[in-house]
Structures are given as structure tokens and as C-alpha cells.
Coordinates of N, CA and C in Angstrom, one line a residue:
X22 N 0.8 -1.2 0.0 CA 0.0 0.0 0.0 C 0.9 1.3 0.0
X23 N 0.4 2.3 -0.7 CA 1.5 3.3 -1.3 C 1.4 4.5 0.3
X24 N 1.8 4.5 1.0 CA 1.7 6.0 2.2 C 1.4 7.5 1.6
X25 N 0.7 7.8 2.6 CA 0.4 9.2 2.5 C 1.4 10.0 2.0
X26 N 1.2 11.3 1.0 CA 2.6 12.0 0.4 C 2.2 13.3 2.0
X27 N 3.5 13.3 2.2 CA 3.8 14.2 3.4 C 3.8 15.6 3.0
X28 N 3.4 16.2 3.5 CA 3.7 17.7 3.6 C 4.0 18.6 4.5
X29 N 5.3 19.4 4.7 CA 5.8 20.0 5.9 C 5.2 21.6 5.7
X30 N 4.3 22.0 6.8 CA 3.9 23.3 6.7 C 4.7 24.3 7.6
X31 N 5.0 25.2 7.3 CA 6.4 26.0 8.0 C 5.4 27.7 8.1
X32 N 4.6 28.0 9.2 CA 4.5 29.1 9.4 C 4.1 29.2 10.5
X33 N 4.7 30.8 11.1 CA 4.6 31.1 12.4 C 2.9 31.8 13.3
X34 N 2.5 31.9 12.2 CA 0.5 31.5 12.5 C 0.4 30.4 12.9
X35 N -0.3 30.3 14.1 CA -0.6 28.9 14.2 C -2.0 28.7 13.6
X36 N -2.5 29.5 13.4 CA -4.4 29.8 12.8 C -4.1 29.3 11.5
X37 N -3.5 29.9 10.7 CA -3.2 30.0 9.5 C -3.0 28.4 8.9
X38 N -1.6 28.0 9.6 CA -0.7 26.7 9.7 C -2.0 25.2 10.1
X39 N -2.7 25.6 11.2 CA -3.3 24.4 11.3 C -4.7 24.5 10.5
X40 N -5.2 25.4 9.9 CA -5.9 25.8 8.7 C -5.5 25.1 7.6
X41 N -4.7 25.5 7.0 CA -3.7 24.6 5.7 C -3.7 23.2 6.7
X42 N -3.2 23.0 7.4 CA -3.1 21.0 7.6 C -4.6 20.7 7.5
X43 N -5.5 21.1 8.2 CA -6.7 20.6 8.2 C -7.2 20.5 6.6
X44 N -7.2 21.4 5.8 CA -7.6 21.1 4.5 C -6.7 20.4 3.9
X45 N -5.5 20.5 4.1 CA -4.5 19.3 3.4 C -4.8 17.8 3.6
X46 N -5.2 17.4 5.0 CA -5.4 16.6 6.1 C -6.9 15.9 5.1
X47 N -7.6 16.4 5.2 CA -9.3 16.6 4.5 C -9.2 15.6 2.9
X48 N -7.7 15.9 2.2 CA -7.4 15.8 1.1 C -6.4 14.3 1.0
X49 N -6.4 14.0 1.9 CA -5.7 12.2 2.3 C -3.9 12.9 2.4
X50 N -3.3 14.1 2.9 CA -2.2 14.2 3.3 C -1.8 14.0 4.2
X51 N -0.4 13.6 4.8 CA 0.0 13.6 6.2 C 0.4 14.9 6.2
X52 N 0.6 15.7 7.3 CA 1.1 17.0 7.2 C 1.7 17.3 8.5
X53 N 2.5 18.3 8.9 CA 3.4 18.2 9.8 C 3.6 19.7 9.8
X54 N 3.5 20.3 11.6 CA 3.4 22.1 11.3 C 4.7 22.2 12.0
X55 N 5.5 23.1 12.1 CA 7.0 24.0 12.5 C 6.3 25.4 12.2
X56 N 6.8 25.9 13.3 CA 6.4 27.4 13.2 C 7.7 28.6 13.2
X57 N 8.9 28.1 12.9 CA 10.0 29.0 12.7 C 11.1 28.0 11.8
X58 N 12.1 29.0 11.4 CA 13.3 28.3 10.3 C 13.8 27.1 11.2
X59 N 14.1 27.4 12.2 CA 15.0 26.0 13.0 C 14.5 25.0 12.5
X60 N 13.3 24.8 13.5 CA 12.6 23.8 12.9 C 12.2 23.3 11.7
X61 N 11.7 23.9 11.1 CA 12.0 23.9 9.7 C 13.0 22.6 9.3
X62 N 14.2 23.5 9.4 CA 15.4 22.8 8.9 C 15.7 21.2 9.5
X63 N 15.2 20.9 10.9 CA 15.2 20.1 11.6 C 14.2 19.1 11.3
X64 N 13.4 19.3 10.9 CA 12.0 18.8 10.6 C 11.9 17.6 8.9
X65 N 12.8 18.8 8.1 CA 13.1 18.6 7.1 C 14.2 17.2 7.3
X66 N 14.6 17.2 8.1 CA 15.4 15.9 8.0 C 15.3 14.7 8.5
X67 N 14.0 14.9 9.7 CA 13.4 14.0 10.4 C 12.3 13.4 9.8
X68 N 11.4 13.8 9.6 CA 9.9 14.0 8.8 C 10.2 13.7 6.9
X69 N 11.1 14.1 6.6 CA 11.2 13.9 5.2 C 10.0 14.1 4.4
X70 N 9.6 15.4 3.8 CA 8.3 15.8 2.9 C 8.5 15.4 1.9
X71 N 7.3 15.2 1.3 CA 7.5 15.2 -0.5 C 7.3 16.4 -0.9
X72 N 6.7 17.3 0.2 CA 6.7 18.7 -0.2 C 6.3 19.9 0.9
X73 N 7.0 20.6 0.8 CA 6.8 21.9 1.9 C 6.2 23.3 1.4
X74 N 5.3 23.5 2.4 CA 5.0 24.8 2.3 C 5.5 26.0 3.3
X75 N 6.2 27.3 3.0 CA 7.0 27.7 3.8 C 6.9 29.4 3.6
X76 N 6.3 29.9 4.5 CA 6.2 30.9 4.8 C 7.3 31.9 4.9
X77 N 7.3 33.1 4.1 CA 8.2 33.8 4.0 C 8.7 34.3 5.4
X78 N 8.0 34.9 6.2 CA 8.2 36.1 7.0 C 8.1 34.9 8.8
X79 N 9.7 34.7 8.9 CA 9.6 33.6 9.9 C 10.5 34.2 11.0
X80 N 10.1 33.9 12.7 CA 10.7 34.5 13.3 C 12.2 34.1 13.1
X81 N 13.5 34.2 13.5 CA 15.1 33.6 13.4 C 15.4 34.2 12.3
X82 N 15.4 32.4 11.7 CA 15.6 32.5 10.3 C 14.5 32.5 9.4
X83 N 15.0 33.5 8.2 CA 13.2 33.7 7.2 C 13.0 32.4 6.3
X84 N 11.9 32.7 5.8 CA 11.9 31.7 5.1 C 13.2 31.3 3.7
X85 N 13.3 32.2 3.1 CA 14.0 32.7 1.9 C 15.3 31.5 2.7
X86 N 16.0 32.4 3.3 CA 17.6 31.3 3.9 C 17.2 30.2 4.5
X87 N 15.9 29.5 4.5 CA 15.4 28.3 5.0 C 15.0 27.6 3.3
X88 N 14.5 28.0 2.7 CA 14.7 27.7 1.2 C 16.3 27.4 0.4
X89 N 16.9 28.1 0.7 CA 18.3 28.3 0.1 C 19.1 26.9 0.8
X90 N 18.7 26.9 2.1 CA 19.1 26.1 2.5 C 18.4 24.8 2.0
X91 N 17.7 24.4 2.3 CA 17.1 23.1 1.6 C 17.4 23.0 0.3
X92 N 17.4 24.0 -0.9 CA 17.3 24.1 -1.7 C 18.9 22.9 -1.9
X93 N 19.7 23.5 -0.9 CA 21.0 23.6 -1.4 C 21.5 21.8 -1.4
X94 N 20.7 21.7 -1.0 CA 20.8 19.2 -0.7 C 19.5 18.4 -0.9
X95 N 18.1 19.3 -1.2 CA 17.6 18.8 -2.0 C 16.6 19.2 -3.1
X96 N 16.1 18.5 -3.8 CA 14.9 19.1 -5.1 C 14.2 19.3 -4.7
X97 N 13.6 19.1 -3.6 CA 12.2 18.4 -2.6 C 11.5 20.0 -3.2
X98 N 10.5 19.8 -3.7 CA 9.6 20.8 -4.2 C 9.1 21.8 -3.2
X99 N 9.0 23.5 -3.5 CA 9.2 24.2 -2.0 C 7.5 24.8 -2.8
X100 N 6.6 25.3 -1.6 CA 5.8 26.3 -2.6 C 5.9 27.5 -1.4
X101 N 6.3 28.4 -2.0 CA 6.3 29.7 -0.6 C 5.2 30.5 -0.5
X102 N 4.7 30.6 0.8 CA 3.4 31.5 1.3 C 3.9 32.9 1.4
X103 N 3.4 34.0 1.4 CA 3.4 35.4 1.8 C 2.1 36.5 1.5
X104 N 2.1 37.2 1.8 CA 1.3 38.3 2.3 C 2.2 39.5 1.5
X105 N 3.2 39.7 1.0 CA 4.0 40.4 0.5 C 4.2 40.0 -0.9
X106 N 3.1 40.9 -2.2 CA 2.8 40.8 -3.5 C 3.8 41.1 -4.1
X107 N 5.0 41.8 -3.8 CA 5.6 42.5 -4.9 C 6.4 41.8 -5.7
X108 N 6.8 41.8 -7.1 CA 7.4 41.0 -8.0 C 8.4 40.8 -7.6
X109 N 9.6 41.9 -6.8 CA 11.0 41.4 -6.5 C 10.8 40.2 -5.6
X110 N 9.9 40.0 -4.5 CA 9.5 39.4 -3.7 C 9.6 37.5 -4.2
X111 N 8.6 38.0 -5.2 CA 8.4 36.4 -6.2 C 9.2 36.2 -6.7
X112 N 10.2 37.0 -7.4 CA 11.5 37.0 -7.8 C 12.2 36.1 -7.3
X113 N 12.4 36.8 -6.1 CA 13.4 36.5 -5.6 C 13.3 35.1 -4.9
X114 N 12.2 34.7 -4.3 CA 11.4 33.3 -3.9 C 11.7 32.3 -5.5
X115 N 11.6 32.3 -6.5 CA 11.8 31.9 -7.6 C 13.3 32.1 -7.8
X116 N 14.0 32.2 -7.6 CA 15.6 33.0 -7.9 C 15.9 31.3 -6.3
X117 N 15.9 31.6 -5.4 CA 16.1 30.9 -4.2 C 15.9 29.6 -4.8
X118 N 15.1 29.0 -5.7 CA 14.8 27.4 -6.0 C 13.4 26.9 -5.5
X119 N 12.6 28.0 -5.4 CA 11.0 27.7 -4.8 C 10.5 27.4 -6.5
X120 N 9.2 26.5 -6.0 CA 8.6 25.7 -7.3 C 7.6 26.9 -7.7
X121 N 7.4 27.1 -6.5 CA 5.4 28.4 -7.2 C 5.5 29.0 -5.4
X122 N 4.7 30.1 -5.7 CA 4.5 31.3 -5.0 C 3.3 31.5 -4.6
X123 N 2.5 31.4 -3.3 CA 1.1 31.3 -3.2 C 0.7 32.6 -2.2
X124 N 0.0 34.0 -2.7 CA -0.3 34.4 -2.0 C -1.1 34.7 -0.8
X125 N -1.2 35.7 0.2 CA -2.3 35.3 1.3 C -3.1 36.6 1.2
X126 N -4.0 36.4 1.6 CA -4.9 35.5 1.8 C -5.4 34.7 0.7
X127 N -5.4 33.6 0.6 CA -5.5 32.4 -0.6 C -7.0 31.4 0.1
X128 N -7.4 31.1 -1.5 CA -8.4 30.4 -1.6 C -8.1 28.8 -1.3
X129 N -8.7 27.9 -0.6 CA -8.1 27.0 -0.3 C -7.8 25.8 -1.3
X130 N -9.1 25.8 -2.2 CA -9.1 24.8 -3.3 C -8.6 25.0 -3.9
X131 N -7.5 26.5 -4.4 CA -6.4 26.9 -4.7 C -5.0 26.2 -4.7
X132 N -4.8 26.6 -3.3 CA -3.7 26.2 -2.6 C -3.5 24.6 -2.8
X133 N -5.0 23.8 -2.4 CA -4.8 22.4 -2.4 C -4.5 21.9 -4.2
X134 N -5.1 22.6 -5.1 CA -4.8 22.3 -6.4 C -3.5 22.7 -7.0
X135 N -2.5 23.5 -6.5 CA -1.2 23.8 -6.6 C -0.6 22.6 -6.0
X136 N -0.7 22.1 -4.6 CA -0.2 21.1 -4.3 C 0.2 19.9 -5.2
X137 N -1.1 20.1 -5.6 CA -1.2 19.0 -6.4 C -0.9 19.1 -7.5
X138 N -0.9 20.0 -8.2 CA 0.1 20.3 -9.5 C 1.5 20.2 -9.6
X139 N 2.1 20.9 -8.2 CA 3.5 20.4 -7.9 C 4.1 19.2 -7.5
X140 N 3.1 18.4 -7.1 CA 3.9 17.0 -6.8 C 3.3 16.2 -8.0
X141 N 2.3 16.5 -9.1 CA 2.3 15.6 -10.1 C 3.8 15.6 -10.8
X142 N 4.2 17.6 -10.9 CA 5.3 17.4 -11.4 C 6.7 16.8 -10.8
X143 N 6.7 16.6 -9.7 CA 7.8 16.0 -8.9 C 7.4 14.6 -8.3
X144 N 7.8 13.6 -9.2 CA 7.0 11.9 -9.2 C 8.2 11.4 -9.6
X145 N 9.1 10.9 -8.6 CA 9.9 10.1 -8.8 C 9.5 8.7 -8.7
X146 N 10.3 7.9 -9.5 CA 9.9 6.9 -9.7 C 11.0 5.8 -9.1
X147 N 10.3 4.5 -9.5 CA 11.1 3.5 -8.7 C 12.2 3.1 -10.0
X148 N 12.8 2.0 -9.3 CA 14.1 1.8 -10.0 C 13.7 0.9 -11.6
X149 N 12.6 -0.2 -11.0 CA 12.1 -0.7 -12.1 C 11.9 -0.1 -13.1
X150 N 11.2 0.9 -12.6 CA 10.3 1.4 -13.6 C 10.9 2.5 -14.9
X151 N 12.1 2.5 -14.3 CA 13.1 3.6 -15.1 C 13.4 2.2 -16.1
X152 N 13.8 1.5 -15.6 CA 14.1 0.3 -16.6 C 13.7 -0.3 -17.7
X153 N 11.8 0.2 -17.3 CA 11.0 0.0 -18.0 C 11.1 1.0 -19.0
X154 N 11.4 2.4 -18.7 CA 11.1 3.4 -19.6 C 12.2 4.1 -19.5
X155 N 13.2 4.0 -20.9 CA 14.0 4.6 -21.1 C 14.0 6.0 -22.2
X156 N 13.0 6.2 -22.5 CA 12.4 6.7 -24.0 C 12.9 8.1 -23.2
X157 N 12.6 8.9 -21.6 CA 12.5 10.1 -21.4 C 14.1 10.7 -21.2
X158 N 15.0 10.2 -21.9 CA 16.0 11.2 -22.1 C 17.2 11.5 -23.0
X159 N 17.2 12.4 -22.8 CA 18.4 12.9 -23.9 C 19.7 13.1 -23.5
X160 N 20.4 12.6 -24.8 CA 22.2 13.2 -24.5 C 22.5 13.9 -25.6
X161 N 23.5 14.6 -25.1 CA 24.8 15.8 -26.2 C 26.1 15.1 -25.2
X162 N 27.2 15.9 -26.3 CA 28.2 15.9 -26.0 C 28.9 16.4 -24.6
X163 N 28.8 15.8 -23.6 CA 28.8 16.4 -22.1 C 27.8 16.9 -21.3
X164 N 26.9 16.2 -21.9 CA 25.2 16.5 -20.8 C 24.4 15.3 -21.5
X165 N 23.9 15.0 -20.1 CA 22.7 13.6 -19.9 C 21.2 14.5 -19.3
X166 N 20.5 14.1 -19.9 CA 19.1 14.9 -19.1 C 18.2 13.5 -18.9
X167 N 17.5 13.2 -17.7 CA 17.0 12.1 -17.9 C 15.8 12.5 -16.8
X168 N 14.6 12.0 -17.7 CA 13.7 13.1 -17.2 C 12.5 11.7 -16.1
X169 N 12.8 10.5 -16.2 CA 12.6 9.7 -15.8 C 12.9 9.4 -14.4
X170 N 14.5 9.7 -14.0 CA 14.7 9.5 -12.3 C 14.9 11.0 -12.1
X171 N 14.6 11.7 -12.7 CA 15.3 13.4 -12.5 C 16.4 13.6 -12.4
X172 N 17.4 13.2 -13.0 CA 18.7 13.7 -12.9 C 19.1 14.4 -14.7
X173 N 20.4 14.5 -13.8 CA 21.2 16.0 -14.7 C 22.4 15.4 -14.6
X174 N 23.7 14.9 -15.9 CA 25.0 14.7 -15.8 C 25.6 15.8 -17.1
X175 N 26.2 17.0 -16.3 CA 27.0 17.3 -16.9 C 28.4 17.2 -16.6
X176 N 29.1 17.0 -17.8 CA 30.3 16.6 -18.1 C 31.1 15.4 -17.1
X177 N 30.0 14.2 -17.0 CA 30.3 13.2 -15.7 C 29.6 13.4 -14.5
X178 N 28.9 14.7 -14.3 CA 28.9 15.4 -13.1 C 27.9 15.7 -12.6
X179 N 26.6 14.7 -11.4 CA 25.6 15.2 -11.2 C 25.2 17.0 -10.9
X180 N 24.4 17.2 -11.3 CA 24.0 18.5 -11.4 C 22.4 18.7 -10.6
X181 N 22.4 18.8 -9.4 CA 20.9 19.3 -8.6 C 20.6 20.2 -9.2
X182 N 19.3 20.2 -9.5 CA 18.4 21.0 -10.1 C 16.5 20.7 -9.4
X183 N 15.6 21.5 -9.0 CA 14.9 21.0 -8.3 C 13.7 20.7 -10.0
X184 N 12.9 20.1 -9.7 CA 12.3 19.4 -10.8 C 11.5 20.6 -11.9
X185 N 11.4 21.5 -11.6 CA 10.9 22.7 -13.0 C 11.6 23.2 -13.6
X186 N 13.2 23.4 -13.1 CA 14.5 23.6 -14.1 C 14.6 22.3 -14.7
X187 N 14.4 21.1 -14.1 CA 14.5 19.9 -15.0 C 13.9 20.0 -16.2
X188 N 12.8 19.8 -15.8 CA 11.8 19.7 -16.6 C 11.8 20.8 -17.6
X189 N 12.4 21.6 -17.8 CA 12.0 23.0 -18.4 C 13.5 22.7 -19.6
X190 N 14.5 22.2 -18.7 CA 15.5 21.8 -19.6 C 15.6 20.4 -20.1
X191 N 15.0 20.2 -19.9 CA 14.2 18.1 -21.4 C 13.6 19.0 -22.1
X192 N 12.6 19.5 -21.9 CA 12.0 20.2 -22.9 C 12.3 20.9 -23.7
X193 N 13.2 22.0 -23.6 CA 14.0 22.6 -25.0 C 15.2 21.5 -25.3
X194 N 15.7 20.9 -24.7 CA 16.4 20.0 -24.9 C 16.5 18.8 -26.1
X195 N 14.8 18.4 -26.2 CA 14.5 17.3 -26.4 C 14.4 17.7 -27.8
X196 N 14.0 18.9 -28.2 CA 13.6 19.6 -29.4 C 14.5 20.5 -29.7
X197 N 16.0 19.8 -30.3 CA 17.0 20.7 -30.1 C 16.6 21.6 -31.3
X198 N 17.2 23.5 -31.4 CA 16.6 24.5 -32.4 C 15.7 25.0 -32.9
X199 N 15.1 24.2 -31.7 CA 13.0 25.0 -32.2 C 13.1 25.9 -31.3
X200 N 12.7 26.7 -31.5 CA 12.7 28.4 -30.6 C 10.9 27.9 -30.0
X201 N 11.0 28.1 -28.6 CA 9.5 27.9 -28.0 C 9.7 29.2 -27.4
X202 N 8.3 30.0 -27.5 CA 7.7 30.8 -26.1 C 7.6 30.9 -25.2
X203 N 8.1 32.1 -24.3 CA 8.1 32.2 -23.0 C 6.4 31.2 -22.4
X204 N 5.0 31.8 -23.3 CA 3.8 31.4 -23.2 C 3.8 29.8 -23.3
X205 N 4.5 29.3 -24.2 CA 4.4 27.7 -24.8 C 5.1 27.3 -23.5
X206 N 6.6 27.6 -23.2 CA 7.1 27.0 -22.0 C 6.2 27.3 -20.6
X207 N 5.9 28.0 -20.5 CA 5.0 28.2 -19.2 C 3.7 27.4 -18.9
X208 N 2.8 26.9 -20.3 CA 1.9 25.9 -20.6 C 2.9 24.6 -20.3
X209 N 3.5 24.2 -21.0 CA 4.2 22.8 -21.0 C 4.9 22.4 -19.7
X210 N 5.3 23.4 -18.9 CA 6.0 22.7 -17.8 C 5.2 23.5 -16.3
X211 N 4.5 24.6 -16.2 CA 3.6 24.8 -15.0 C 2.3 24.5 -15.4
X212 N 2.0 24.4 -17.0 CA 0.6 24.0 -16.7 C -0.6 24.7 -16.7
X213 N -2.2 24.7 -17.1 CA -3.1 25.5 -17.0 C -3.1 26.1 -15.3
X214 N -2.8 25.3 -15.1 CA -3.1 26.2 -13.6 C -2.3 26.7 -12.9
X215 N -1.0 26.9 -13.6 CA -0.5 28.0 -12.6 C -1.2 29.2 -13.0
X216 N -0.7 29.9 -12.1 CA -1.4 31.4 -12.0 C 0.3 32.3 -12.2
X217 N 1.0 32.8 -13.0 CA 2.1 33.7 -12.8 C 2.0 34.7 -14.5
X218 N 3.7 35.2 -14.6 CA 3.9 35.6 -15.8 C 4.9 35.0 -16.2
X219 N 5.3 35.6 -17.2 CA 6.5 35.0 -17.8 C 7.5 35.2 -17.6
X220 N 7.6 36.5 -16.9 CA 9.3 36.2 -16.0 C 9.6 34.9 -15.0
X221 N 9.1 34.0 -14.7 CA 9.0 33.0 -14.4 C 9.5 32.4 -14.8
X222 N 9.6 32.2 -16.8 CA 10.5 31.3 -17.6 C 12.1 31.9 -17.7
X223 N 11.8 33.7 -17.1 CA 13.0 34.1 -17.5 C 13.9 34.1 -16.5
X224 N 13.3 33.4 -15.1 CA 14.4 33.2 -13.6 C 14.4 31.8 -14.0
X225 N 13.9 30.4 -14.0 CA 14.2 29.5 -14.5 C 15.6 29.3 -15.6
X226 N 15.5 30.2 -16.4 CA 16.8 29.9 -17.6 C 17.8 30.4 -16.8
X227 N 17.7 31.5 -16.3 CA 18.6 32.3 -15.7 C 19.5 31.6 -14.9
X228 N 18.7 30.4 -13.8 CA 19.0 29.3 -13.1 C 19.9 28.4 -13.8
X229 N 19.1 27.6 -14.6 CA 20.0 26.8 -15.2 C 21.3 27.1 -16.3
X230 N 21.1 28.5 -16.6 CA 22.6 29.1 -17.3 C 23.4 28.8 -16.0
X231 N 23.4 29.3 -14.6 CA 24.5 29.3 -13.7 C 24.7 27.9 -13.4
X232 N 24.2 27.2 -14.0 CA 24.4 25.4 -13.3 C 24.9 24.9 -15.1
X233 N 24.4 25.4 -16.1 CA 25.4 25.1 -17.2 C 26.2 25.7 -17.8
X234 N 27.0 26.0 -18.0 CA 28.0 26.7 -18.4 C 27.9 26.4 -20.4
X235 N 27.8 27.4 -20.9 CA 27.8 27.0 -22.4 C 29.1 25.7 -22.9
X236 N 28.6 25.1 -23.6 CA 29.4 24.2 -24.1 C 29.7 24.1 -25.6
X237 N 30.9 23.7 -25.9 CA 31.3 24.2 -27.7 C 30.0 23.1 -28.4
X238 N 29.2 22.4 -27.9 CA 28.2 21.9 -28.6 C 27.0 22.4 -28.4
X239 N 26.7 23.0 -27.8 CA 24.8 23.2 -27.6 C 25.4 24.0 -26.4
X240 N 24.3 24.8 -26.5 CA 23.9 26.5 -25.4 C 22.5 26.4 -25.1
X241 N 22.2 27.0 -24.4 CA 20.3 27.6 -24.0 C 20.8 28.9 -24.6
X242 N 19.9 29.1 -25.4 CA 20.0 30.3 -26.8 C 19.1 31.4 -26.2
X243 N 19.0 32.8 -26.2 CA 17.9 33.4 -26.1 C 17.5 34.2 -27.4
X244 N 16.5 34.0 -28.3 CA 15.7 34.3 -29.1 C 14.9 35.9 -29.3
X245 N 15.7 37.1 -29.2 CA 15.4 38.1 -28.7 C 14.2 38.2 -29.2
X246 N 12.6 38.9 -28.0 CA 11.8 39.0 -28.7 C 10.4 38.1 -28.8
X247 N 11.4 36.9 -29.0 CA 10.4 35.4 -29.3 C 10.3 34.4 -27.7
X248 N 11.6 33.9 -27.6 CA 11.7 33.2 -26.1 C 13.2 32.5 -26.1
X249 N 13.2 30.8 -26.3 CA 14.7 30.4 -26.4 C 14.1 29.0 -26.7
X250 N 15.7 28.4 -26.7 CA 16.0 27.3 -27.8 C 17.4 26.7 -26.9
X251 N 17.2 25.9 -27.2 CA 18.8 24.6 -27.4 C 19.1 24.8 -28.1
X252 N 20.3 24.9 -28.1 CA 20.8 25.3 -29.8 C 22.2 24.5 -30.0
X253 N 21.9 23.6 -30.6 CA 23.3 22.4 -31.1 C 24.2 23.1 -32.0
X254 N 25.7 23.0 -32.0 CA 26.4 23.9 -33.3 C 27.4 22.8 -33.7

């Protein structure tokens, strides 16, 4: 029998926090509340989530350097809560390795359908099954993308990346010198139901340029104007 997918809720509301678990809870999740970064971080390695929700504005440590931190050892999909709309804000939540951005006050069948959009897209699989299906990845000359166990080998060399830089890079990847849209990429890899814009696609690239370094065979191209491309030479 398959277990409950966990979810770690990280805010210093306790109203708020056992609000979210109760409708998570409602929804067949196990859920697990910390109300500051410590814990958080501590929690995170006891409890093991398939996915956390994590409040920006946390007493200690905030959330952002509780992000960065996790970010920094695992993929584990982050979605960040706040009260604080401004774009640098999402930016910068997005820039840190967060999956999606959920503002407050938020609708709940929202929030729970985000969840659930982000852990469709972060579904690791078992060993068999990669066995079974080799079809989901591609190689070049010093990079492996394999979209199947989520990993990344550049030049020999695993490369962490949390699952929507993955995913974002198979997909131009896969279709090396087709120029896609900021709009096309944002459909293909968040999906009808995210709610954002398209700077979104433009902190994602931005990400994985600093994790790939151009290579004398293929680059992430930007397409002034239009969006970007793989570009094999």
C-alpha cells in the first residue's frame, strides 16, 4: 500500500498553519506544522516531505535562507506562502529554488490544487520502472538529461536542479533548435493552472545558465523577442 505523500507546513500563524493542515489533512495528506526556520530545517530531515509549504516572514531564520538552505541538498519541491505581492519578492522566492508562490490570503481549493500540481510534477519513480522506460531522455556531448529518475550529468557530473529547471531543460532539450515561447514554455511545464507571468521562464533559464555553463556543442540560446532554444552547433 502506497503512504500518505507528506507535507511540511512552515509558518509562524498557528491559525493560519493548522488551517492549511486541516484542509491538506481533508485531502488524504499527512502534514506536519514548525512554526520558525529552526525547525523547519530540523524537521526537514526527520519527517522527510514530499513537499513543503513555507512561509516567508519567519521568526530567526526567514523563510528565503530556509529555502536556500534546503534548496541547497535537496529538489524536494518548495511552494512559498506570503502576504508580501511584490514582484521582487516572487523573484526572488523563484531565484532561491521555490517551485510556485502562493499568495495570502489564498483560496483553499487553490492552494490544495497547486499542491497538487506540484507534486504531479515531482514523481519520482522507482528503479524498475526507469528500466522499464528509457524513451524520457536525452544526450549531447557532455550532458545527460533524464527526465525519468530526474537527474542531470553534466560533463560526468551530477548537477541538482529542483524538478521545473528539470523539466524546463528536457524540454528545450528534447527539441534541439526550435525556438518555444516564454507562453508555450509556461503551458508545457507549470501548466493550465499556474497562475504567474513570464518572468518566471526568464528566472528559471537564468538558473540553469549558472548550473550550465555553455558548451562548444549546444547552449540555452535566447531568441530576442520570441523566447529560447537549445541550440546544437
Amino acid at each position: 500500500m502506497i503512504g500518505k505523500q507528506k507535507i511540511l507546513i512552515v509558518d509562524d500563524d498557528e491559525n493560519i498553519a493548522e488551517l492549511i493542515s486541516l484542509y491538506l489533512t481533508k485531502e488524504c495528506f499527512d502534514t506536519k506544522i514548525v512554526y520558525n526556520g529552526e525547525d523547519a530545517l530540523t524537521a526537514f530531515d526527520t519527517y522527510q516531505p514530499n513537499l513543503i509549504l513555507l512561509d516567508l516572514m519567519l521568526p530567526g531564520i526567514d523563510g528565503y535562507q530556509v529555502c536556500r538552505e534546503i534548496r541547497a541538498r535537496s529538489p524536494v519541491p518548495i511552494i512559498m506562502l506570503s502576504a508580501k505581492g511584490e514582484v521582487f519578492d516572487k523573484v526572488l522566492g523563484l531565484e532561491l529554488g521555490a517551485d510556485d508562490y502562493i499568495m495570502k490570503p489564498f483560496d483553499s481549493k487553490e492552494m490544495v490544487a497547486r499542491v497538487r500540481a506540484v507534486l504531479r510534477r515531482y514523481n519520482p519513480v522507482k528503479p524498475e520502472t526507469a528500466e522499464k522506460d528509457r524513451t524520457k531522455r536525452v544526450q549531447y556531448d557532455g550532458l545527460e538529461i533524464n527526465l525519468t529518475n530526474y537527474s542531470v550529468l553534466c560533463d560526468g557530473k551530477n548537477v541538482e536542479m529542483p524538478p521545473k529547471e528539470l523539466e524546463l531543460l528536457y524540454c528545450l532539450a528534447s527539441s534541439p533548435n526550435q525556438v518555444f515561447t516564454r507562453e508555450q514554455l509556461l503551458d508545457r511545464i507549470w501548466g493550465y493552472e499556474y497562475v504567474g507571468d513570464t518572468r518566471t521562464v526568464d528566472v528559471h533559464i537564468k538558473r540553469l545558465r549558472e548550473k550550465l555553463k555553455d558548451h562548444p556543442s549546444w547552449s540555452l540560446s535566447t531568441v530576442w523577442g520570441i523566447g529560447y532554444k537549445f541550440e546544437t552547433k
